[in-house]
Amino acid sequence: MSRCKNNAVKKLKAHSPEQAVDILVEKFPLHLNPEQTALARSLQMEAAKVWNAACNIHRTIYGRYGYWLSEGAIKALLKGKYCLHSQSVQAVVETYFECCERTRELHERGNTGWRYPYRRKRFFTVTWKEAAITHKGRILKLSNGWGREPLIVKLPQRLANTAILQAQLVWHRNQYWLHVTVEKPVLLKVQGNVCAAIDPGEVHALTITDGEEALVISGRLLRSLNRLRNKVLRQLQRAISKTKKGSRKRRKLLAKKYRFLNWIERRIEHILHTVSARAVRWCLERSVKTVYIGNPEGVREKDCGRHHNQRMGQWAFGKLRDLLAYKLKRHGIELIPVDERGTSGTCPVCGEYTRQTGRVYRCGNASCGFTGIHRDVLGASGILDKALDGSFTRGRRLPGKVEYLRPQVLAPQKAA
Ligand SMILES: [Zn+2]
């Protein structure tokens, strides 16, 4: 289900070729009263009925007549039979067909582990399209068709005056969330041709350089949050495993676990946003047009013992790269992954590789003995060199000015 959530968004994008706006998805938890919760629940169950019906009809007709019904035919069959907005019903059918289509593509590529939709669902994500959404200030009204009660929710302040193209009601970690697709004005594109490189890391979340200057952003806070997450989760998990299935105690502990995960993951995400935003700002100040990013796949796959592996597994590199990619793209900056092997160990003077242990680079070649530069700065500079020249250049210039930063922490509100 989650794989198909963005289908309608892509279609919307195709509609506006001139691209005067950027289309983004914002997610926020909903604080609903008991009546709203009951309504949201019944809507999700209704959407699940649509899904089940589509799946049933599609399979039954094929079983009897050896013929797959088209998307339009199923839409027509299900029209007006459910307590949802007509376009919300269509959205479920569209998601169903997208799911089938993706499965078919996977099967064609020989990947048959993924099955065609077959499971009966009890709940399903509800989608409202533009025609069903009315919004005045912070009050968002999601219509469910004539004569039915609409779902009315409050938007966060930052979305009060933005046009909303689509909304989705999603159940995530014990509470309802709303994913809204919004239009944001296009940002100015960078005019320039400077190249820069990023060395992502665990101790230093990110090091960026354009060859002249460098910026090092600390990742210690991220690491400490990850450790806290592991520690608390382990305790909770142990307590949960001791309780009986279906007991009150277990339910309470589970709620506690989700509450904690919600809270800590929002903090982690907030820091990742801050880190990527700082990097983007740095690029803008220097009119950088292309950014190369070290691809640490090899580093993460190595087996280095239980603790190191857990640390590497949680190193939110993929997430950070995705955030960087979309933020840079809005400014017309390209992000290109580069193999980062050897970049932080190769001496910029003599070109010899030395395994590094400390934070400051030390060349192992006795006749060279180059030292005195931060290892991650050297790594970023190495990635830039490798990306531009194809190999390491001996005696290349190193960034002269290095700035150190910690991501600022503004604690986001605790999720209820
Ligand atoms: Zn050397």
Tab-separated table of C-alpha atoms and ligand atoms in Angstrom:
chain	number	residue	atom	x	y	z
A	1	MET	CA	0.000	0.000	0.000
A	2	SER	CA	2.652	2.492	1.022
A	3	ARG	CA	4.480	2.008	-2.251
A	4	CYS	CA	1.627	3.518	-4.206
A	5	LYS	CA	0.849	6.546	-2.107
A	6	ASN	CA	2.298	9.083	-4.468
A	7	ASN	CA	0.557	8.006	-7.639
A	8	ALA	CA	-1.818	10.936	-7.890
A	9	VAL	CA	0.930	13.418	-7.132
A	10	LYS	CA	2.896	12.342	-10.163
A	11	LYS	CA	-0.168	12.752	-12.357
A	12	LEU	CA	-0.654	16.259	-11.054
A	13	LYS	CA	2.910	17.099	-11.981
A	14	ALA	CA	2.375	15.971	-15.529
A	15	HIS	CA	-0.556	18.389	-15.787
A	16	SER	CA	1.452	21.570	-15.375
A	17	PRO	CA	4.257	21.532	-17.909
A	18	GLU	CA	5.331	25.129	-17.341
A	19	GLN	CA	6.152	24.274	-13.672
A	20	ALA	CA	5.407	27.626	-12.093
A	21	VAL	CA	5.193	25.895	-8.720
A	22	ASP	CA	6.943	23.104	-6.919
A	23	ILE	CA	4.717	20.311	-5.683
A	24	LEU	CA	5.652	18.893	-2.292
A	25	VAL	CA	4.110	16.600	0.296
A	26	GLU	CA	3.832	17.713	3.925
A	27	LYS	CA	3.018	15.295	6.738
A	28	PHE	CA	1.666	16.081	10.164
A	29	PRO	CA	-0.083	14.160	12.959
A	30	LEU	CA	-3.760	14.891	13.613
A	31	HIS	CA	-5.152	15.626	17.047
A	32	LEU	CA	-8.702	14.370	16.730
A	33	ASN	CA	-11.565	14.297	19.212
A	34	PRO	CA	-13.472	11.019	19.713
A	35	GLU	CA	-16.145	11.829	17.092
A	36	GLN	CA	-13.541	12.766	14.499
A	37	THR	CA	-11.593	9.616	15.297
A	38	ALA	CA	-14.689	7.502	14.793
A	39	LEU	CA	-15.366	9.238	11.482
A	40	ALA	CA	-11.777	8.801	10.317
A	41	ARG	CA	-11.953	5.130	11.230
A	42	SER	CA	-15.198	4.567	9.362
A	43	LEU	CA	-13.816	6.387	6.321
A	44	GLN	CA	-10.750	4.193	6.289
A	45	MET	CA	-12.945	1.105	6.569
A	46	GLU	CA	-15.072	2.355	3.686
A	47	ALA	CA	-11.951	2.861	1.564
A	48	ALA	CA	-10.899	-0.697	2.425
A	49	LYS	CA	-14.287	-1.928	1.160
A	50	VAL	CA	-13.637	-0.186	-2.148
A	51	TRP	CA	-10.240	-1.845	-2.376
A	52	ASN	CA	-11.670	-5.261	-1.561
A	53	ALA	CA	-14.465	-4.831	-4.091
A	54	ALA	CA	-12.068	-3.743	-6.839
A	55	CYS	CA	-9.815	-6.676	-6.104
A	56	ASN	CA	-12.766	-9.095	-6.015
A	57	ILE	CA	-14.365	-7.931	-9.262
A	58	HIS	CA	-11.051	-7.837	-11.065
A	59	ARG	CA	-10.207	-11.411	-10.075
A	60	THR	CA	-13.702	-12.884	-10.416
A	61	ILE	CA	-14.227	-11.592	-13.939
A	62	TYR	CA	-10.868	-12.967	-14.966
A	63	GLY	CA	-11.643	-16.308	-13.348
A	64	ARG	CA	-14.976	-16.611	-15.170
A	65	TYR	CA	-14.346	-15.000	-18.531
A	66	GLY	CA	-10.558	-14.926	-18.812
A	67	TYR	CA	-10.585	-11.187	-19.243
A	68	TRP	CA	-9.053	-8.406	-17.137
A	69	LEU	CA	-11.439	-5.473	-16.631
A	70	SER	CA	-10.052	-2.009	-17.280
A	71	GLU	CA	-9.629	0.690	-14.658
A	72	GLY	CA	-12.486	2.719	-16.162
A	73	ALA	CA	-14.877	-0.236	-16.057
A	74	ILE	CA	-14.216	-0.907	-12.380
A	75	LYS	CA	-14.586	2.784	-11.561
A	76	ALA	CA	-17.953	2.778	-13.298
A	77	LEU	CA	-19.069	-0.343	-11.432
A	78	LEU	CA	-18.165	1.073	-8.021
A	79	LYS	CA	-19.518	4.556	-8.625
A	80	GLY	CA	-21.945	5.891	-6.016
A	81	LYS	CA	-21.961	2.794	-3.832
A	82	TYR	CA	-19.771	3.952	-0.974
A	83	CYS	CA	-19.924	6.594	1.719
A	84	LEU	CA	-16.963	8.489	0.319
A	85	HIS	CA	-16.441	11.346	-2.094
A	86	SER	CA	-16.702	9.979	-5.641
A	87	GLN	CA	-13.134	10.994	-6.411
A	88	SER	CA	-11.910	9.327	-3.233
A	89	VAL	CA	-13.427	6.068	-4.497
A	90	GLN	CA	-11.673	6.603	-7.821
A	91	ALA	CA	-8.400	7.256	-6.026
A	92	VAL	CA	-8.564	3.845	-4.339
A	93	VAL	CA	-9.203	2.149	-7.697
A	94	GLU	CA	-6.305	4.093	-9.216
A	95	THR	CA	-4.027	2.964	-6.411
A	96	TYR	CA	-5.186	-0.611	-6.934
A	97	PHE	CA	-4.325	-0.484	-10.623
A	98	GLU	CA	-1.027	1.182	-9.980
A	99	CYS	CA	-0.221	-1.605	-7.572
A	100	CYS	CA	-1.046	-4.194	-10.258
A	101	GLU	CA	1.030	-2.335	-12.817
A	102	ARG	CA	4.068	-2.185	-10.544
A	103	THR	CA	3.758	-5.858	-9.724
A	104	ARG	CA	3.611	-6.662	-13.429
A	105	GLU	CA	6.784	-4.649	-14.045
A	106	LEU	CA	8.533	-6.460	-11.205
A	107	HIS	CA	7.431	-9.853	-12.541
A	108	GLU	CA	8.669	-8.942	-16.010
A	109	ARG	CA	12.065	-8.201	-14.546
A	110	GLY	CA	12.037	-11.674	-13.004
A	111	ASN	CA	11.264	-10.494	-9.487
A	112	THR	CA	8.315	-12.710	-8.558
A	113	GLY	CA	8.491	-12.385	-4.781
A	114	TRP	CA	5.950	-9.578	-4.812
A	115	ARG	CA	2.359	-10.790	-5.228
A	116	TYR	CA	-0.534	-9.159	-7.037
A	117	PRO	CA	-2.989	-7.598	-4.564
A	118	TYR	CA	-5.069	-10.357	-3.014
A	119	ARG	CA	-5.373	-9.697	0.700
A	120	ARG	CA	-8.631	-8.376	2.139
A	121	LYS	CA	-8.040	-5.108	3.918
A	122	ARG	CA	-9.853	-3.753	6.939
A	123	PHE	CA	-8.512	-0.220	6.660
A	124	PHE	CA	-7.151	1.763	3.782
A	125	THR	CA	-5.658	5.207	3.266
A	126	VAL	CA	-8.331	7.724	2.221
A	127	THR	CA	-7.453	10.246	-0.475
A	128	TRP	CA	-9.240	13.510	-1.125
A	129	LYS	CA	-8.653	15.264	-4.417
A	130	GLU	CA	-8.798	18.977	-5.070
A	131	ALA	CA	-12.559	19.071	-5.708
A	132	ALA	CA	-13.290	17.588	-2.264
A	133	ILE	CA	-11.081	20.012	-0.339
A	134	THR	CA	-12.176	23.397	0.926
A	135	HIS	CA	-9.890	25.338	3.149
A	136	LYS	CA	-10.262	28.581	4.969
A	137	GLY	CA	-7.355	29.752	7.081
A	138	ARG	CA	-6.318	26.849	9.255
A	139	ILE	CA	-9.577	24.939	8.909
A	140	LEU	CA	-9.506	22.193	6.324
A	141	LYS	CA	-12.778	20.626	5.261
A	142	LEU	CA	-12.589	17.262	3.538
A	143	SER	CA	-15.878	16.454	1.847
A	144	ASN	CA	-17.256	12.921	1.697
A	145	GLY	CA	-19.962	13.604	-0.835
A	146	TRP	CA	-23.444	15.146	-0.625
A	147	GLY	CA	-25.378	14.682	2.588
A	148	ARG	CA	-22.506	13.093	4.459
A	149	GLU	CA	-20.537	14.475	7.306
A	150	PRO	CA	-17.214	16.022	6.212
A	151	LEU	CA	-13.975	15.489	8.091
A	152	ILE	CA	-12.852	18.817	9.468
A	153	VAL	CA	-9.297	19.161	10.702
A	154	LYS	CA	-6.984	21.934	11.748
A	155	LEU	CA	-3.914	22.645	9.664
A	156	PRO	CA	-0.550	23.642	11.085
A	157	GLN	CA	0.099	27.384	10.943
A	158	ARG	CA	2.681	27.063	8.180
A	159	LEU	CA	0.051	25.664	5.791
A	160	ALA	CA	-2.662	28.220	6.561
A	161	ASN	CA	-2.378	30.032	3.238
A	162	THR	CA	-1.069	27.380	0.881
A	163	ALA	CA	-3.095	25.818	-1.904
A	164	ILE	CA	-3.786	22.160	-1.136
A	165	LEU	CA	-4.043	19.817	-4.096
A	166	GLN	CA	-4.595	16.557	-2.319
A	167	ALA	CA	-4.911	15.158	1.191
A	168	GLN	CA	-4.471	11.636	2.486
A	169	LEU	CA	-5.547	10.200	5.798
A	170	VAL	CA	-2.881	7.771	6.923
A	171	TRP	CA	-2.621	5.621	10.028
A	172	HIS	CA	0.920	5.674	11.326
A	173	ARG	CA	2.172	4.542	14.721
A	174	ASN	CA	-1.063	4.532	16.673
A	175	GLN	CA	-2.444	7.772	15.326
A	176	TYR	CA	-3.888	9.418	12.229
A	177	TRP	CA	-1.655	11.573	10.080
A	178	LEU	CA	-2.533	13.795	7.195
A	179	HIS	CA	-0.288	13.895	4.144
A	180	VAL	CA	-1.095	16.984	2.136
A	181	THR	CA	0.187	17.784	-1.321
A	182	VAL	CA	0.902	21.480	-1.541
A	183	GLU	CA	2.076	23.968	-4.103
A	184	LYS	CA	5.029	26.101	-3.194
A	185	PRO	CA	6.397	28.932	-5.285
A	186	VAL	CA	9.375	28.016	-7.423
A	187	LEU	CA	12.680	29.115	-5.938
A	188	LEU	CA	15.329	30.991	-7.832
A	189	LYS	CA	17.618	28.715	-9.784
A	190	VAL	CA	21.348	29.026	-9.246
A	191	GLN	CA	23.294	30.789	-11.996
A	192	GLY	CA	26.878	29.584	-11.950
A	193	ASN	CA	29.106	26.661	-12.675
A	194	VAL	CA	30.917	25.961	-9.408
A	195	CYS	CA	31.245	22.303	-8.395
A	196	ALA	CA	31.310	21.058	-4.829
A	197	ALA	CA	31.555	17.708	-3.095
A	198	ILE	CA	29.980	16.251	0.025
A	199	ASP	CA	31.496	13.601	2.236
A	200	PRO	CA	28.740	12.163	4.407
A	201	GLY	CA	29.910	10.580	7.626
A	202	GLU	CA	28.846	9.292	10.964
A	203	VAL	CA	30.853	11.462	13.342
A	204	HIS	CA	30.572	14.452	11.072
A	205	ALA	CA	27.168	14.244	9.468
A	206	LEU	CA	28.336	16.109	6.430
A	207	THR	CA	31.461	17.791	5.099
A	208	ILE	CA	31.163	19.978	2.039
A	209	THR	CA	33.859	21.729	0.022
A	210	ASP	CA	34.228	23.583	-3.248
A	211	GLY	CA	38.019	23.292	-3.210
A	212	GLU	CA	38.551	26.694	-1.610
A	213	GLU	CA	36.538	26.524	1.569
A	214	ALA	CA	34.980	23.742	3.579
A	215	LEU	CA	32.103	23.344	5.996
A	216	VAL	CA	32.000	20.536	8.557
A	217	ILE	CA	28.664	19.809	10.250
A	218	SER	CA	28.825	17.722	13.390
A	219	GLY	CA	26.782	14.541	13.621
A	220	ARG	CA	27.296	13.898	17.322
A	221	LEU	CA	23.808	14.960	18.278
A	222	LEU	CA	22.334	12.620	15.713
A	223	ARG	CA	24.439	9.827	17.053
A	224	SER	CA	23.418	10.474	20.633
A	225	LEU	CA	19.752	10.508	19.639
A	226	ASN	CA	20.191	7.214	17.840
A	227	ARG	CA	21.775	5.739	20.943
A	228	LEU	CA	18.950	7.004	23.123
A	229	ARG	CA	16.466	5.526	20.681
A	230	ASN	CA	18.140	2.130	20.821
A	231	LYS	CA	18.437	2.145	24.579
A	232	VAL	CA	14.837	3.052	25.333
A	233	LEU	CA	13.485	0.805	22.607
A	234	ARG	CA	15.412	-2.132	23.991
A	235	GLN	CA	13.962	-1.571	27.466
A	236	LEU	CA	10.436	-1.226	26.134
A	237	GLN	CA	10.774	-4.249	23.903
A	238	ARG	CA	11.962	-6.349	26.815
A	239	ALA	CA	9.011	-5.228	28.942
A	240	ILE	CA	6.566	-5.896	26.089
A	241	SER	CA	7.881	-9.389	25.520
A	242	LYS	CA	7.066	-10.260	29.138
A	243	THR	CA	3.385	-9.317	28.876
A	244	LYS	CA	0.528	-11.450	27.586
A	245	LYS	CA	-0.915	-10.854	24.155
A	246	GLY	CA	-4.019	-8.666	24.281
A	247	SER	CA	-3.510	-7.604	27.895
A	248	ARG	CA	-4.058	-4.075	29.148
A	249	LYS	CA	-0.472	-3.815	30.237
A	250	ARG	CA	0.753	-4.710	26.772
A	251	ARG	CA	-1.528	-2.178	25.138
A	252	LYS	CA	-0.237	0.537	27.429
A	253	LEU	CA	3.365	-0.365	26.762
A	254	LEU	CA	2.800	-0.440	23.022
A	255	ALA	CA	1.209	2.999	23.142
A	256	LYS	CA	4.212	4.198	25.094
A	257	LYS	CA	6.576	2.739	22.540
A	258	TYR	CA	4.844	4.439	19.633
A	259	ARG	CA	4.707	7.711	21.501
A	260	PHE	CA	8.427	7.520	22.111
A	261	LEU	CA	9.240	6.557	18.529
A	262	ASN	CA	7.117	9.391	17.200
A	263	TRP	CA	8.867	11.861	19.402
A	264	ILE	CA	12.443	10.766	18.814
A	265	GLU	CA	12.099	10.208	15.102
A	266	ARG	CA	10.675	13.645	14.642
A	267	ARG	CA	13.691	15.044	16.450
A	268	ILE	CA	16.055	13.031	14.274
A	269	GLU	CA	14.257	14.145	11.160
A	270	HIS	CA	14.343	17.737	12.310
A	271	ILE	CA	18.116	17.555	12.677
A	272	LEU	CA	18.506	15.981	9.253
A	273	HIS	CA	16.430	18.813	7.816
A	274	THR	CA	18.646	21.356	9.563
A	275	VAL	CA	21.840	19.713	8.342
A	276	SER	CA	20.638	19.544	4.741
A	277	ALA	CA	19.300	23.098	4.846
A	278	ARG	CA	22.659	24.385	6.075
A	279	ALA	CA	24.444	22.589	3.256
A	280	VAL	CA	22.019	23.983	0.689
A	281	ARG	CA	22.471	27.516	2.013
A	282	TRP	CA	26.229	27.077	1.793
A	283	CYS	CA	25.889	26.015	-1.839
A	284	LEU	CA	23.659	28.979	-2.654
A	285	GLU	CA	26.100	31.481	-1.157
A	286	ARG	CA	28.786	30.178	-3.502
A	287	SER	CA	26.531	29.664	-6.570
A	288	VAL	CA	27.313	25.971	-6.721
A	289	LYS	CA	25.645	24.280	-9.673
A	290	THR	CA	26.748	20.650	-9.292
A	291	VAL	CA	27.298	18.689	-6.086
A	292	TYR	CA	29.020	15.312	-5.946
A	293	ILE	CA	28.214	13.114	-2.998
A	294	GLY	CA	30.289	10.210	-1.735
A	295	ASN	CA	28.397	6.943	-1.906
A	296	PRO	CA	29.304	4.901	1.160
A	297	GLU	CA	27.571	1.641	0.204
A	298	GLY	CA	30.783	-0.332	0.661
A	299	VAL	CA	31.358	1.042	4.140
A	300	ARG	CA	27.959	-0.073	5.352
A	301	GLU	CA	28.019	-3.570	3.972
A	302	LYS	CA	31.252	-4.579	5.659
A	303	ASP	CA	30.735	-6.738	8.729
A	304	CYS	CA	32.433	-4.996	11.627
A	305	GLY	CA	30.773	-6.589	14.637
A	306	ARG	CA	27.358	-6.175	16.179
A	307	HIS	CA	27.712	-2.683	17.632
A	308	HIS	CA	29.402	-1.091	14.684
A	309	ASN	CA	26.918	-2.725	12.336
A	310	GLN	CA	23.949	-1.340	14.240
A	311	ARG	CA	25.519	2.093	14.173
A	312	MET	CA	26.140	1.862	10.456
A	313	GLY	CA	22.639	0.520	9.814
A	314	GLN	CA	21.101	3.495	11.547
A	315	TRP	CA	23.343	6.035	10.017
A	316	ALA	CA	20.652	7.952	8.244
A	317	PHE	CA	22.636	8.418	5.072
A	318	GLY	CA	19.898	7.549	2.598
A	319	LYS	CA	17.459	9.883	4.305
A	320	LEU	CA	19.963	12.728	4.354
A	321	ARG	CA	20.787	12.200	0.699
A	322	ASP	CA	17.102	12.267	-0.257
A	323	LEU	CA	16.539	15.481	1.673
A	324	LEU	CA	19.590	17.058	0.065
A	325	ALA	CA	18.525	15.919	-3.390
A	326	TYR	CA	15.076	17.474	-3.234
A	327	LYS	CA	16.212	20.677	-1.546
A	328	LEU	CA	19.023	21.180	-4.044
A	329	LYS	CA	16.732	20.363	-6.946
A	330	ARG	CA	14.407	23.195	-6.023
A	331	HIS	CA	17.342	25.532	-6.643
A	332	GLY	CA	18.322	23.800	-9.867
A	333	ILE	CA	21.400	22.171	-8.320
A	334	GLU	CA	22.281	18.648	-9.379
A	335	LEU	CA	23.358	15.980	-6.893
A	336	ILE	CA	25.521	13.218	-8.352
A	337	PRO	CA	26.655	10.147	-6.392
A	338	VAL	CA	30.335	9.224	-6.674
A	339	ASP	CA	32.180	6.139	-5.486
A	340	GLU	CA	34.006	7.359	-2.395
A	341	ARG	CA	36.503	4.517	-2.074
A	342	GLY	CA	39.931	5.718	-1.042
A	343	THR	CA	38.939	9.363	-0.884
A	344	SER	CA	39.700	9.948	2.769
A	345	GLY	CA	42.897	7.883	2.875
A	346	THR	CA	44.772	8.993	-0.215
A	347	CYS	CA	47.495	11.522	0.426
A	348	PRO	CA	47.016	14.728	-1.573
A	349	VAL	CA	50.797	15.232	-1.807
A	350	CYS	CA	52.296	11.848	-2.669
A	351	GLY	CA	49.144	9.950	-3.680
A	352	GLU	CA	49.737	6.995	-1.387
A	353	TYR	CA	46.871	5.333	0.490
A	354	THR	CA	47.000	5.061	4.276
A	355	ARG	CA	44.229	3.715	6.470
A	356	GLN	CA	43.147	6.498	8.784
A	357	THR	CA	42.407	6.113	12.451
A	358	GLY	CA	42.382	9.645	13.842
A	359	ARG	CA	40.395	12.715	12.942
A	360	VAL	CA	43.449	14.505	11.532
A	361	TYR	CA	44.908	13.093	8.362
A	362	ARG	CA	48.371	11.513	8.603
A	363	CYS	CA	50.241	10.195	5.594
A	364	GLY	CA	51.908	6.851	6.240
A	365	ASN	CA	54.624	7.343	3.637
A	366	ALA	CA	57.813	7.993	5.678
A	367	SER	CA	59.401	10.277	3.059
A	368	CYS	CA	56.235	12.402	2.795
A	369	GLY	CA	54.604	12.527	6.223
A	370	PHE	CA	51.920	15.001	5.168
A	371	THR	CA	49.547	15.927	7.979
A	372	GLY	CA	47.538	18.751	9.421
A	373	ILE	CA	44.209	18.590	7.608
A	374	HIS	CA	40.871	17.291	8.885
A	375	ARG	CA	40.257	13.816	7.543
A	376	ASP	CA	36.686	14.475	6.387
A	377	VAL	CA	37.674	17.717	4.683
A	378	LEU	CA	40.330	15.761	2.823
A	379	GLY	CA	37.681	13.164	1.997
A	380	ALA	CA	35.325	15.746	0.518
A	381	SER	CA	38.164	17.344	-1.412
A	382	GLY	CA	39.150	13.878	-2.659
A	383	ILE	CA	35.598	13.213	-3.880
A	384	LEU	CA	35.607	16.522	-5.739
A	385	ASP	CA	38.989	15.746	-7.282
A	386	LYS	CA	37.961	12.239	-8.283
A	387	ALA	CA	34.657	13.436	-9.763
A	388	LEU	CA	36.245	16.209	-11.815
A	389	ASP	CA	39.469	14.543	-12.986
A	390	GLY	CA	38.541	10.867	-12.816
A	391	SER	CA	41.461	10.075	-10.502
A	392	PHE	CA	43.435	11.613	-7.673
A	393	THR	CA	45.702	14.500	-8.574
A	394	ARG	CA	49.016	14.706	-6.809
A	395	GLY	CA	49.800	17.997	-5.158
A	396	ARG	CA	46.291	19.388	-5.575
A	397	ARG	CA	45.178	22.452	-3.684
A	398	LEU	CA	43.320	21.872	-0.469
A	399	PRO	CA	40.540	23.986	1.020
A	400	GLY	CA	42.164	26.738	3.076
A	401	LYS	CA	39.271	27.893	5.230
A	402	VAL	CA	37.362	25.331	7.290
A	403	GLU	CA	34.225	26.174	9.235
A	404	TYR	CA	32.729	23.916	11.901
A	405	LEU	CA	29.045	23.844	12.727
A	406	ARG	CA	26.658	22.002	14.964
A	407	PRO	CA	23.104	21.590	13.790
A	408	GLN	CA	20.955	23.823	15.903
A	409	VAL	CA	18.414	22.077	18.020
A	410	LEU	CA	14.957	23.426	18.336
A	411	ALA	CA	12.935	20.747	20.065
A	412	PRO	CA	9.772	20.131	18.045
A	413	GLN	CA	6.551	19.716	19.983
A	414	LYS	CA	6.010	16.356	21.518
A	415	ALA	CA	3.495	14.310	19.558
A	416	ALA	CA	0.364	13.582	21.574
B	1	ZN	ZN	51.921	11.505	1.461
